[in-house]
Coordinates of C-alpha atoms and ligand atoms in Angstrom, one line a residue:
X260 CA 10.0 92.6 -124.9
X261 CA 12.7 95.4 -124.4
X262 CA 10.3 96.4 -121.6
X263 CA 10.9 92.7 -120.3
X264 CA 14.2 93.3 -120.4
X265 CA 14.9 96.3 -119.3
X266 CA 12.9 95.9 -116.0
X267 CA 14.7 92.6 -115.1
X268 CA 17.7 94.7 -114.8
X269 CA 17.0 96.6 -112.3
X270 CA 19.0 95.6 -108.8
X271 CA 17.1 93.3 -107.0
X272 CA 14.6 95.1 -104.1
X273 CA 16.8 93.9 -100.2
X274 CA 15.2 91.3 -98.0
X275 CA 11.6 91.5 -97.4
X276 CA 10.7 89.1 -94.4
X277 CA 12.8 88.6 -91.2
X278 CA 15.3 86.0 -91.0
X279 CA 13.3 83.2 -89.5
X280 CA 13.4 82.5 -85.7
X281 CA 15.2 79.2 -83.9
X282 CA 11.4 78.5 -83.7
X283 CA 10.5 75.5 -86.4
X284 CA 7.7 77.0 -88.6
X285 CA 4.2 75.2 -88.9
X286 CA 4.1 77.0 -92.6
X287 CA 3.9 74.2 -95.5
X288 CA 3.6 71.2 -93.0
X289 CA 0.9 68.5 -93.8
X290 CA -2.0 67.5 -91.4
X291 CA 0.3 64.5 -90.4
X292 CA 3.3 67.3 -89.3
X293 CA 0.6 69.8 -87.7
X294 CA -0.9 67.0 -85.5
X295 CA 2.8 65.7 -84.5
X296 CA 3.4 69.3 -83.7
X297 CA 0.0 69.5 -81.2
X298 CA 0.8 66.6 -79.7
X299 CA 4.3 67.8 -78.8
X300 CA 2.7 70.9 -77.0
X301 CA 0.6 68.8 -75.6
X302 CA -2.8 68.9 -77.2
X303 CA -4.8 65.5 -75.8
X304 CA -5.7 63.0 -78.7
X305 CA -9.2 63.4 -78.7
X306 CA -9.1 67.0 -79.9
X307 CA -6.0 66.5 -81.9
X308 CA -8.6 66.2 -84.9
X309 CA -10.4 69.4 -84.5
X310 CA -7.5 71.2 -83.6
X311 CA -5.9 70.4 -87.0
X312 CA -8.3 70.9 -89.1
X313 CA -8.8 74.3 -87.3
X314 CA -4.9 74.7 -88.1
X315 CA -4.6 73.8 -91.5
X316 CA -7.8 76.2 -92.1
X317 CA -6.3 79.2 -91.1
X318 CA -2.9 78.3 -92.8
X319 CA -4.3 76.8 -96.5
X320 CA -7.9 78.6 -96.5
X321 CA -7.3 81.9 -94.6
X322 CA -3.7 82.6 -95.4
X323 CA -2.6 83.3 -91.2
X324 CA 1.0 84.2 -91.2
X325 CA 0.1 84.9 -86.5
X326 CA -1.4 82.8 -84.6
X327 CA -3.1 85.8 -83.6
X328 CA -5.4 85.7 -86.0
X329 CA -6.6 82.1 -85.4
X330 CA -9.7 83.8 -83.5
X331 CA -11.5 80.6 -83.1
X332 CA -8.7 78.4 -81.1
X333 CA -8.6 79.5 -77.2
X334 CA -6.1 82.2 -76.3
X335 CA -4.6 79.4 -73.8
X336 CA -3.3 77.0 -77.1
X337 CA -2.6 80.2 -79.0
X338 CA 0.0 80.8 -76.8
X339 CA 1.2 77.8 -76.3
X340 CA 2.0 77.0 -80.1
X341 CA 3.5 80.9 -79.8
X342 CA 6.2 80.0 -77.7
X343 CA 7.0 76.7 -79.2
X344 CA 7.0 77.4 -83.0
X345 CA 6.4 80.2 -85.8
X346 CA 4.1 80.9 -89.0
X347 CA 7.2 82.1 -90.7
X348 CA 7.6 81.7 -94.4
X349 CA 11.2 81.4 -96.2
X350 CA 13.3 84.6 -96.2
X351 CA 13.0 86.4 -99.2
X352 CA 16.0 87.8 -100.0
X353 CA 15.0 89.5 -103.1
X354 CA 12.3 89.9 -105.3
X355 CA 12.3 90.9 -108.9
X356 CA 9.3 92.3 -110.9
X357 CA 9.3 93.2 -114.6
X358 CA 7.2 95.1 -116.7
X359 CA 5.1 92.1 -118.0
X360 CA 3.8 91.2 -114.4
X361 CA 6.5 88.0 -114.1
X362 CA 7.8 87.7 -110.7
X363 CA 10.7 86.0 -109.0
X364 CA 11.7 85.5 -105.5
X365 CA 14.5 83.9 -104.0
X366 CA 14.2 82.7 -101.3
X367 CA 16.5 81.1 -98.1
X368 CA 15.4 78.1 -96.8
X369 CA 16.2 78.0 -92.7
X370 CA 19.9 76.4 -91.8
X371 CA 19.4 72.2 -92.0
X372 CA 22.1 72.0 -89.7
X373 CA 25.1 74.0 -88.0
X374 CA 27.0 74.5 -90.4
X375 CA 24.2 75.2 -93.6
X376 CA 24.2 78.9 -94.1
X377 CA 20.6 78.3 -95.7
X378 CA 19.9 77.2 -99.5
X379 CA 18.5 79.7 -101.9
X380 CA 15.9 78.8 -104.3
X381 CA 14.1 80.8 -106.9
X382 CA 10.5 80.5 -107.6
X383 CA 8.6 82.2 -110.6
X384 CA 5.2 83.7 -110.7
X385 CA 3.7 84.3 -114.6
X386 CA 0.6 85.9 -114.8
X387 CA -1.4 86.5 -118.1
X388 CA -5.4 87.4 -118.7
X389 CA -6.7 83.7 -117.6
X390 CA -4.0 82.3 -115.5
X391 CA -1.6 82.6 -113.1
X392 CA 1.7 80.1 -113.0
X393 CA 4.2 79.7 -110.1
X394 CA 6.8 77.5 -111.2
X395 CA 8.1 76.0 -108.6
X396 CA 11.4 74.2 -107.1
X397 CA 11.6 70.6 -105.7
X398 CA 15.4 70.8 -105.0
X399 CA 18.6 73.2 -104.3
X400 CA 20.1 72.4 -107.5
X401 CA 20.0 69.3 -109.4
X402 CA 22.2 66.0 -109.1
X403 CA 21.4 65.4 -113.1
X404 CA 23.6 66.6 -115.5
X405 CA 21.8 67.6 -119.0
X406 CA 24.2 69.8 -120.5
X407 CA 22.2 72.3 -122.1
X408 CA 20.9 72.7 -118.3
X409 CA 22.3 75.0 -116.0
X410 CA 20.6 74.1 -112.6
X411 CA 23.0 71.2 -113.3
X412 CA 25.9 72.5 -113.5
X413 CA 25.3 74.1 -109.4
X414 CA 27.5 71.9 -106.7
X415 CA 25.2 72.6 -103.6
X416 CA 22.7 69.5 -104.0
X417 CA 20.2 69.0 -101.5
X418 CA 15.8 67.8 -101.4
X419 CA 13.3 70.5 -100.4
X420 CA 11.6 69.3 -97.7
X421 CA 7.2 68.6 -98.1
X422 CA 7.6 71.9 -96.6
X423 CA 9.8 73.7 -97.8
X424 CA 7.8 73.1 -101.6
X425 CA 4.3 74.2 -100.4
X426 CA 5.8 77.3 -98.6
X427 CA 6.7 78.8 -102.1
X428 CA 3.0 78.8 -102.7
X429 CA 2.4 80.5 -99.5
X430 CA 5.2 83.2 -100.2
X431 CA 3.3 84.1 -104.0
X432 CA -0.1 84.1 -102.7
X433 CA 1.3 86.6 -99.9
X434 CA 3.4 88.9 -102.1
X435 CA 0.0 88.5 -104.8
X436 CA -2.3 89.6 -102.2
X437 CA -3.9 86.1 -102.9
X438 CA -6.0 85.5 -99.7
X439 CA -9.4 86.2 -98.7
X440 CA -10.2 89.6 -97.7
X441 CA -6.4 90.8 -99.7
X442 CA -5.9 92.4 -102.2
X443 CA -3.1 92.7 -105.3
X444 CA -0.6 95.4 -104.9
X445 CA -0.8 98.3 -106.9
X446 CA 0.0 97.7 -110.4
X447 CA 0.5 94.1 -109.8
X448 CA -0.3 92.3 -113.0
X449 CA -2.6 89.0 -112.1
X450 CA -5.0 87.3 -113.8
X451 CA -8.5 89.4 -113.7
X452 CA -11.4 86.5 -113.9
X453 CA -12.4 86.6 -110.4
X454 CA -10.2 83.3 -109.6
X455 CA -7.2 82.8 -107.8
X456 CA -3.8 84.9 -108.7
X457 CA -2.1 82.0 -108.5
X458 CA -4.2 79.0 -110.7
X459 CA -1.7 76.9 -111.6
X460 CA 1.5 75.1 -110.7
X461 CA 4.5 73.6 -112.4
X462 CA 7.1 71.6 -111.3
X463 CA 9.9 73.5 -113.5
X464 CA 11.8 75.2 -111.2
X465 CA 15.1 73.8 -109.9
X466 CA 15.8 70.0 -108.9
X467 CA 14.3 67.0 -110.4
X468 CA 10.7 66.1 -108.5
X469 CA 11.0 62.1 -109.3
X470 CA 14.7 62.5 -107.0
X471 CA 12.7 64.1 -104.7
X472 CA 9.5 61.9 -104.7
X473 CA 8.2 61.8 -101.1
X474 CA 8.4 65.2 -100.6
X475 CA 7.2 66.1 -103.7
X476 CA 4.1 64.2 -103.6
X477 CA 3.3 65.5 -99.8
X478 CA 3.8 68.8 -101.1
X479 CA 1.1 68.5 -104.4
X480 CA -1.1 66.7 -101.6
X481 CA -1.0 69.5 -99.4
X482 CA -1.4 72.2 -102.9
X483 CA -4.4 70.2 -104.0
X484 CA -6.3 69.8 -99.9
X485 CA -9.6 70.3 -101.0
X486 CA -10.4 71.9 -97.4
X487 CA -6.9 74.0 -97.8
X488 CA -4.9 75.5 -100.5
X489 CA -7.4 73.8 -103.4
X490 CA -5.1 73.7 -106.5
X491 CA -7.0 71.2 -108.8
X492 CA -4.6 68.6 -110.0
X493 CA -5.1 69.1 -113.5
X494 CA -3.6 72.6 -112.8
X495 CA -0.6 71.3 -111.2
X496 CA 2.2 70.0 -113.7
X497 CA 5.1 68.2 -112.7
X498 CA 7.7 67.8 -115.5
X499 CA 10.4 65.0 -115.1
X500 CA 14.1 64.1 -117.3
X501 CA 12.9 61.0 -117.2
X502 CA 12.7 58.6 -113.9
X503 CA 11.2 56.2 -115.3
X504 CA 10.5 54.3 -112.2
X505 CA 8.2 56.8 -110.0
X506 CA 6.0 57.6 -113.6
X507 CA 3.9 55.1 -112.9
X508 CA 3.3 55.8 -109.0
X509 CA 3.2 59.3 -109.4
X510 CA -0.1 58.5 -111.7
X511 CA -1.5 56.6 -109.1
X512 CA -0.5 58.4 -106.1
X513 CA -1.2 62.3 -107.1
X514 CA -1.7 61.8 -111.2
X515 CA -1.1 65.7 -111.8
X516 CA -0.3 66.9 -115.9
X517 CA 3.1 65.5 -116.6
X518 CA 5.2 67.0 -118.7
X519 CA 8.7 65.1 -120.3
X520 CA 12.2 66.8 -121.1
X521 CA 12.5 64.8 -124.3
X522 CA 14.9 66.7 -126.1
X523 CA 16.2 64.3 -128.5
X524 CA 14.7 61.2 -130.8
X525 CA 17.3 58.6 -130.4
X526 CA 19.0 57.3 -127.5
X527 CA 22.6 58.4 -128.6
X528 CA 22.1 62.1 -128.9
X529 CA 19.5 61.6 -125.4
X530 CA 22.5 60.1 -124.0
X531 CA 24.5 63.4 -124.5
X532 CA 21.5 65.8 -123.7
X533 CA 19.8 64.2 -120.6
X534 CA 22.4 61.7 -119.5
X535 CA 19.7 59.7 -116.9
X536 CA 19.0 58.1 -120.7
X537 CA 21.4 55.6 -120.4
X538 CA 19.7 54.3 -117.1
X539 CA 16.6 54.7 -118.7
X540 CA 16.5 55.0 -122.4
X541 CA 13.3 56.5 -125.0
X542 CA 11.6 53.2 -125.5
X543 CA 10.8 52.7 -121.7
X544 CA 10.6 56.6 -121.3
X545 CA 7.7 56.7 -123.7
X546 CA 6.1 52.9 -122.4
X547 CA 5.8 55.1 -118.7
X548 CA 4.4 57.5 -120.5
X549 CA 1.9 55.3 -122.4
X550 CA 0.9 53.4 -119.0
X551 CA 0.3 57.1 -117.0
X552 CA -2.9 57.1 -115.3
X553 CA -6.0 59.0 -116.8
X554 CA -4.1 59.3 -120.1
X555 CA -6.6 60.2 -122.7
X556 CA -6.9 63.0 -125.2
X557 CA -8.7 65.2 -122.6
X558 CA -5.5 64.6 -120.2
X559 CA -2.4 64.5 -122.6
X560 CA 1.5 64.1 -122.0
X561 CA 3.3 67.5 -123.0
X562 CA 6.7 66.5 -124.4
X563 CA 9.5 69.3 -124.5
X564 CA 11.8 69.5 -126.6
X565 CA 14.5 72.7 -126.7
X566 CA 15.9 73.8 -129.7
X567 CA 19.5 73.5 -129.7
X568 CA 21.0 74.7 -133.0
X569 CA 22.7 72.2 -135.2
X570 CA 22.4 69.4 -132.4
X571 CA 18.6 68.4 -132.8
X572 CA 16.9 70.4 -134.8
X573 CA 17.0 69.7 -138.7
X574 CA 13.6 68.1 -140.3
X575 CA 14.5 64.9 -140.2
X576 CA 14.4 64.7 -136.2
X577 CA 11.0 66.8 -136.6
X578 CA 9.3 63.9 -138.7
X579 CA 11.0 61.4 -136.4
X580 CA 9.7 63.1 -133.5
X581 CA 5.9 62.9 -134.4
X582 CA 6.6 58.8 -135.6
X583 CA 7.8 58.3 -131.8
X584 CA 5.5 60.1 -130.4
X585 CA 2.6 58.2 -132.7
X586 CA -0.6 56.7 -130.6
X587 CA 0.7 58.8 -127.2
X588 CA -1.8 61.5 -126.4
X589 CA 0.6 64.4 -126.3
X590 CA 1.7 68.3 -127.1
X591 CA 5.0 68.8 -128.6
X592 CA 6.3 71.8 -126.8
X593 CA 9.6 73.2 -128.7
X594 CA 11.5 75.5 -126.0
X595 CA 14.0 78.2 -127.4
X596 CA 17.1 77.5 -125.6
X597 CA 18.2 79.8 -123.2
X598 CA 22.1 80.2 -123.2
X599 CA 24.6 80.6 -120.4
X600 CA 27.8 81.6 -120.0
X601 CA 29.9 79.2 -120.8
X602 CA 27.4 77.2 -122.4
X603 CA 28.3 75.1 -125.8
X604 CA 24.9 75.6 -127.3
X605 CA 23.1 77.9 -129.3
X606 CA 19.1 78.9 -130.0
X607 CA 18.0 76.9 -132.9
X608 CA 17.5 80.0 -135.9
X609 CA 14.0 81.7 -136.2
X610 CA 13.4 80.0 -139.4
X611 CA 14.9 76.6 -138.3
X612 CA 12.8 76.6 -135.7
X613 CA 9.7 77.4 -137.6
X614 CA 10.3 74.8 -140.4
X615 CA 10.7 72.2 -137.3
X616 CA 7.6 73.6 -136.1
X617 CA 5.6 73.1 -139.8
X618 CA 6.5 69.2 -139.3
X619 CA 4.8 68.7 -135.8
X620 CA 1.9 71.2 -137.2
X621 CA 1.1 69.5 -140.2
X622 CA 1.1 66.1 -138.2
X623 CA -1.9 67.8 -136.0
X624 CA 0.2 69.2 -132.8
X625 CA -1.0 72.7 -132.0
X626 CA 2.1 74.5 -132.2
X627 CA 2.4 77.2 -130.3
X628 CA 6.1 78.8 -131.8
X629 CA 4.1 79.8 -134.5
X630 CA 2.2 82.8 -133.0
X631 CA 3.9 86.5 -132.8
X632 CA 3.7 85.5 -128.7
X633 CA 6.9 82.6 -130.2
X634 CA 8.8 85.4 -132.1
X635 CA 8.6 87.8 -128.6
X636 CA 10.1 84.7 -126.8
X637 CA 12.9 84.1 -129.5
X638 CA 13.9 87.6 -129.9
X639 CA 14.5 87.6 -126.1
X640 CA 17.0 85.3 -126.3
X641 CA 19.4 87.0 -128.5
X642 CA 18.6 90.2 -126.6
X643 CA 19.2 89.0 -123.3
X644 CA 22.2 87.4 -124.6
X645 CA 23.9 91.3 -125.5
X646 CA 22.1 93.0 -122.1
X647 CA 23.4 90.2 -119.8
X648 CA 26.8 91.2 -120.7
X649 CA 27.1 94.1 -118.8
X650 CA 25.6 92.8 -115.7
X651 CA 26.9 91.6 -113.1
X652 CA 27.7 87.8 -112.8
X653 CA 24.7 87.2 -109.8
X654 CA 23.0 89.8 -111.9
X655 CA 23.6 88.1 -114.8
X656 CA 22.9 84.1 -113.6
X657 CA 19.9 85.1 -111.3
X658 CA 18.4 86.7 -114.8
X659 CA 18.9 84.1 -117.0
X660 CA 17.6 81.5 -114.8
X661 CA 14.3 83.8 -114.9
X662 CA 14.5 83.9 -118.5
X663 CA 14.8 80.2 -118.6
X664 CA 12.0 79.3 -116.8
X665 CA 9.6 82.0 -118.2
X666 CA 10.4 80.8 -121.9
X667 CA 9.8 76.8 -120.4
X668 CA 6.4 78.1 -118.9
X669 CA 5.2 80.2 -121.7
X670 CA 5.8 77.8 -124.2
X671 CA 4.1 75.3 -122.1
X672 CA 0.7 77.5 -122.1
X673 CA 0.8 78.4 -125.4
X674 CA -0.9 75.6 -126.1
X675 CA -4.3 76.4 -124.0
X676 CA -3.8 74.1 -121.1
X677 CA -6.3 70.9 -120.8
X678 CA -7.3 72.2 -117.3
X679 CA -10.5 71.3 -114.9
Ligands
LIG287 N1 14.2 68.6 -113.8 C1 12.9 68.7 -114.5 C2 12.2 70.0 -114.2 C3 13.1 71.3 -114.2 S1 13.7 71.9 -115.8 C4 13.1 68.4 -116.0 O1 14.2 68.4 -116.4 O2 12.1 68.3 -116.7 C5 12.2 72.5 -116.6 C6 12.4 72.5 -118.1 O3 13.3 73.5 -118.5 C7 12.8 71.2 -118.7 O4 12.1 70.9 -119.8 C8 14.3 71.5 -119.1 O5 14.7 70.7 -120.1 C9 14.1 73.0 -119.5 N2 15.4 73.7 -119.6 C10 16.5 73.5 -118.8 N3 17.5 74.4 -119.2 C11 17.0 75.1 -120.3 C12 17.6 76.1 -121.1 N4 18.8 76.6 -120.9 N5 16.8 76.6 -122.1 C13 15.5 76.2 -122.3 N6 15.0 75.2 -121.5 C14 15.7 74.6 -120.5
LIG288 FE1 18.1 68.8 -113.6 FE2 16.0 69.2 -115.2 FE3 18.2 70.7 -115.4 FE4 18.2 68.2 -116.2 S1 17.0 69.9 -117.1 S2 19.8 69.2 -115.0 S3 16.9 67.2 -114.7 S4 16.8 70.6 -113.7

């Protein structure tokens, strides 16, 4: 762990790609966007088919960032889509790797308009021996407000486009070396199995997907494109606060894992944790849930719940935890919380957390705080807490964000996943 922390301290590495062009990029766009784009160069209809699929190919298959390398569409169209658009992927304004192989980028999206100097966004690549996790964001911050939450408390607001989503993949599988005929950078820690660097997704980054639906689900369309980037949906997890509403059309549209920010057993402290309760409080939270398509105990619901100390975790919220949760096909997955500055919470105790974690055992959830793997995590926390001090505030946030999401992510595959 202290190597963990020691190596995220170091200063950031300086942007990595060039600022992107006036050019619109073809990277991340759907077959729908690419054929729009043919047309507009002027591709006839009747080849508009081939011509996509020869597109998408080298984009979601081959991993082309020129359309130089496209060697089987005719110099005369190569050209043609040269002048009129790009390959480019996000900036990267910095890129952070520690010691344990975990990965972040931020990235800047291109300017939406004349006066958007370009929205940052982080995404977060985990590696261990069998898998390989980007976590990845669906929005520049987030318009909820849970308080223990601090991709809430940022003012700039705005969707990711379709685009915009599916280019983060593109940017790991780049930096990994994750395309045919690449290969990982030296020292680079990925998974060694023979399969992809990157194996799985979640939607655990910044921004809530269900405000972002649309996009959202174009992007896990274009992840999961059998003939393209091939992400299996059982390896892509979108985890949600609660919108109850697009639970049920998510299932049918995409149906990836879902994962729920529960939090809390009753609707009063919910209120107060993830305040899109009172719109849409536990009992029609969990009926969602118990509707979701494919739901069986091959294909559970991962429920997470962080441990704030004093506020939810004492063993009568454990026991009424597993009741709710009683007849769902779920995990329980308790989350150290990650302070902030300025934050009014605190990390639930070792022990506290461990005697939480006996209740949900004993009632049959695997639980993965138990392992050594739990106590690493925990102990980070604290540590962080003391090092983060002397950093710089960017330092300091862009850090803590990373340690957020890593402890979210880890504690979500602690389990073993239920993957295809
Ligand atoms: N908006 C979605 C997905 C992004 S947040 C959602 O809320 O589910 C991903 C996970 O990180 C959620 O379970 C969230 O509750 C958790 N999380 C947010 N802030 C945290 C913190 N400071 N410490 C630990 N987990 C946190
Ligand atoms: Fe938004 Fe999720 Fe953070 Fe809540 S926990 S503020 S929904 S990102």
């Amino acid at each position: 762990m202290t190597a963990l922390i020691l190596d995220l301290i170091s200063p950031p590495q300086p942007g990595l790609a060039p600022a992107p062009a006036g050019k619109p990029s073809l990277a991340g766009l759907d077959r729908a966007g690419l054929a729009e784009a043919l047309a507009a160069v002027g591709v006839p209809a009747g080849e508009a088919k081939m011509r996509v699929n020869q597109l998408h190919h080298w984009l979601y298959v081959r991993g082309a960032a020129s359309f130089d390398a496209m060697t089987n569409v005719s110099k005369h169209l190569r050209a043609r889509l040269e002048e009129a658009y790009t390959l480019d992927r996000p900036e990267i304004v910095a890129e952070q790797v520690s010691a344990d192989g975990t990965r972040k980028w931020l990235m800047r999206m291109p300017p939406a308009g004349p006066h958007d100097r370009g929205a940052e966004i982080e995404t977060v690549y985990i590696p261990d021996e069998s898998r390989g996790t980007l976590c990845v964001s669906s929005q520049v911050g987030c318009t909820l407000t849970c308080s223990f939450c601090h991709t809430g408390t940022q003012k700039l607001v705005r969707n990711l486009t379709a685009a915009e989503i599916v280019a983060q993949l593109l940017v790991a599988r780049d930096r990994l070396g994750d395309w045919p005929g690449q290969e990982a950078p030296d020292g680079a820690i990925v998974p060694r199995d023979g399969g992809r660097f990157v194996s799985n997704v979640v939607m655990m980054g910044m921004g809530e997907p269900l405000y972002n639906y649309d996009n959202v689900a174009a992007a896990l369309k274009v992840m999961s494109d059998q003939d393209g980037l091939c992400l299996s949906r059982r390896r892509i997890t979108l985890s949600t606060s609660g919108v109850v509403p697009m639970i049920g059309p998510l299932g049918e549209d995409i149906n990836p894992a879902l994962a729920i920010s529960l939090h809390a057993t009753n609707d009063a402290l919910r209120d107060t944790l993830v305040p899109l309760n009172r719109k849409y409080p536990i009992a029609q939270l969990l009926d969602a849930c118990r509707n979701y398509a494919g739901l069986s105990n091959a294909r559970r619901i991962t429920f997470e719940y962080v441990m704030l100390k004093g506020v939810n975790d004492s063993l009568a919220e454990a026991k009424a935890l597993v009741k709710l949760l009683k007849g769902i096909p779920a995990k329980i997955n308790l989350i150290p919380f990650n302070p902030w500055p300025g934050t009014q919470y605190e990390c639930s105790e070792w022990e506290t957390i461990e005697a939480f974690s006996d209740v949900v055992f004993n009632a049959g959830y695997a639980s993965p705080i138990r392992t050594p793997r739990g106590r690493d995590i925990l102990a980070a926390c604290g540590q962080l807490k003391s090092e983060s001090q002397k950093m710089r505030a960017r330092e300091r946030l862009a850090l803590e964000a990373e340690a957020m999401k890593k402890l979210a992510v880890e504690a979500f595959y602690a389990h073993g996943a239920d993957e295809a």
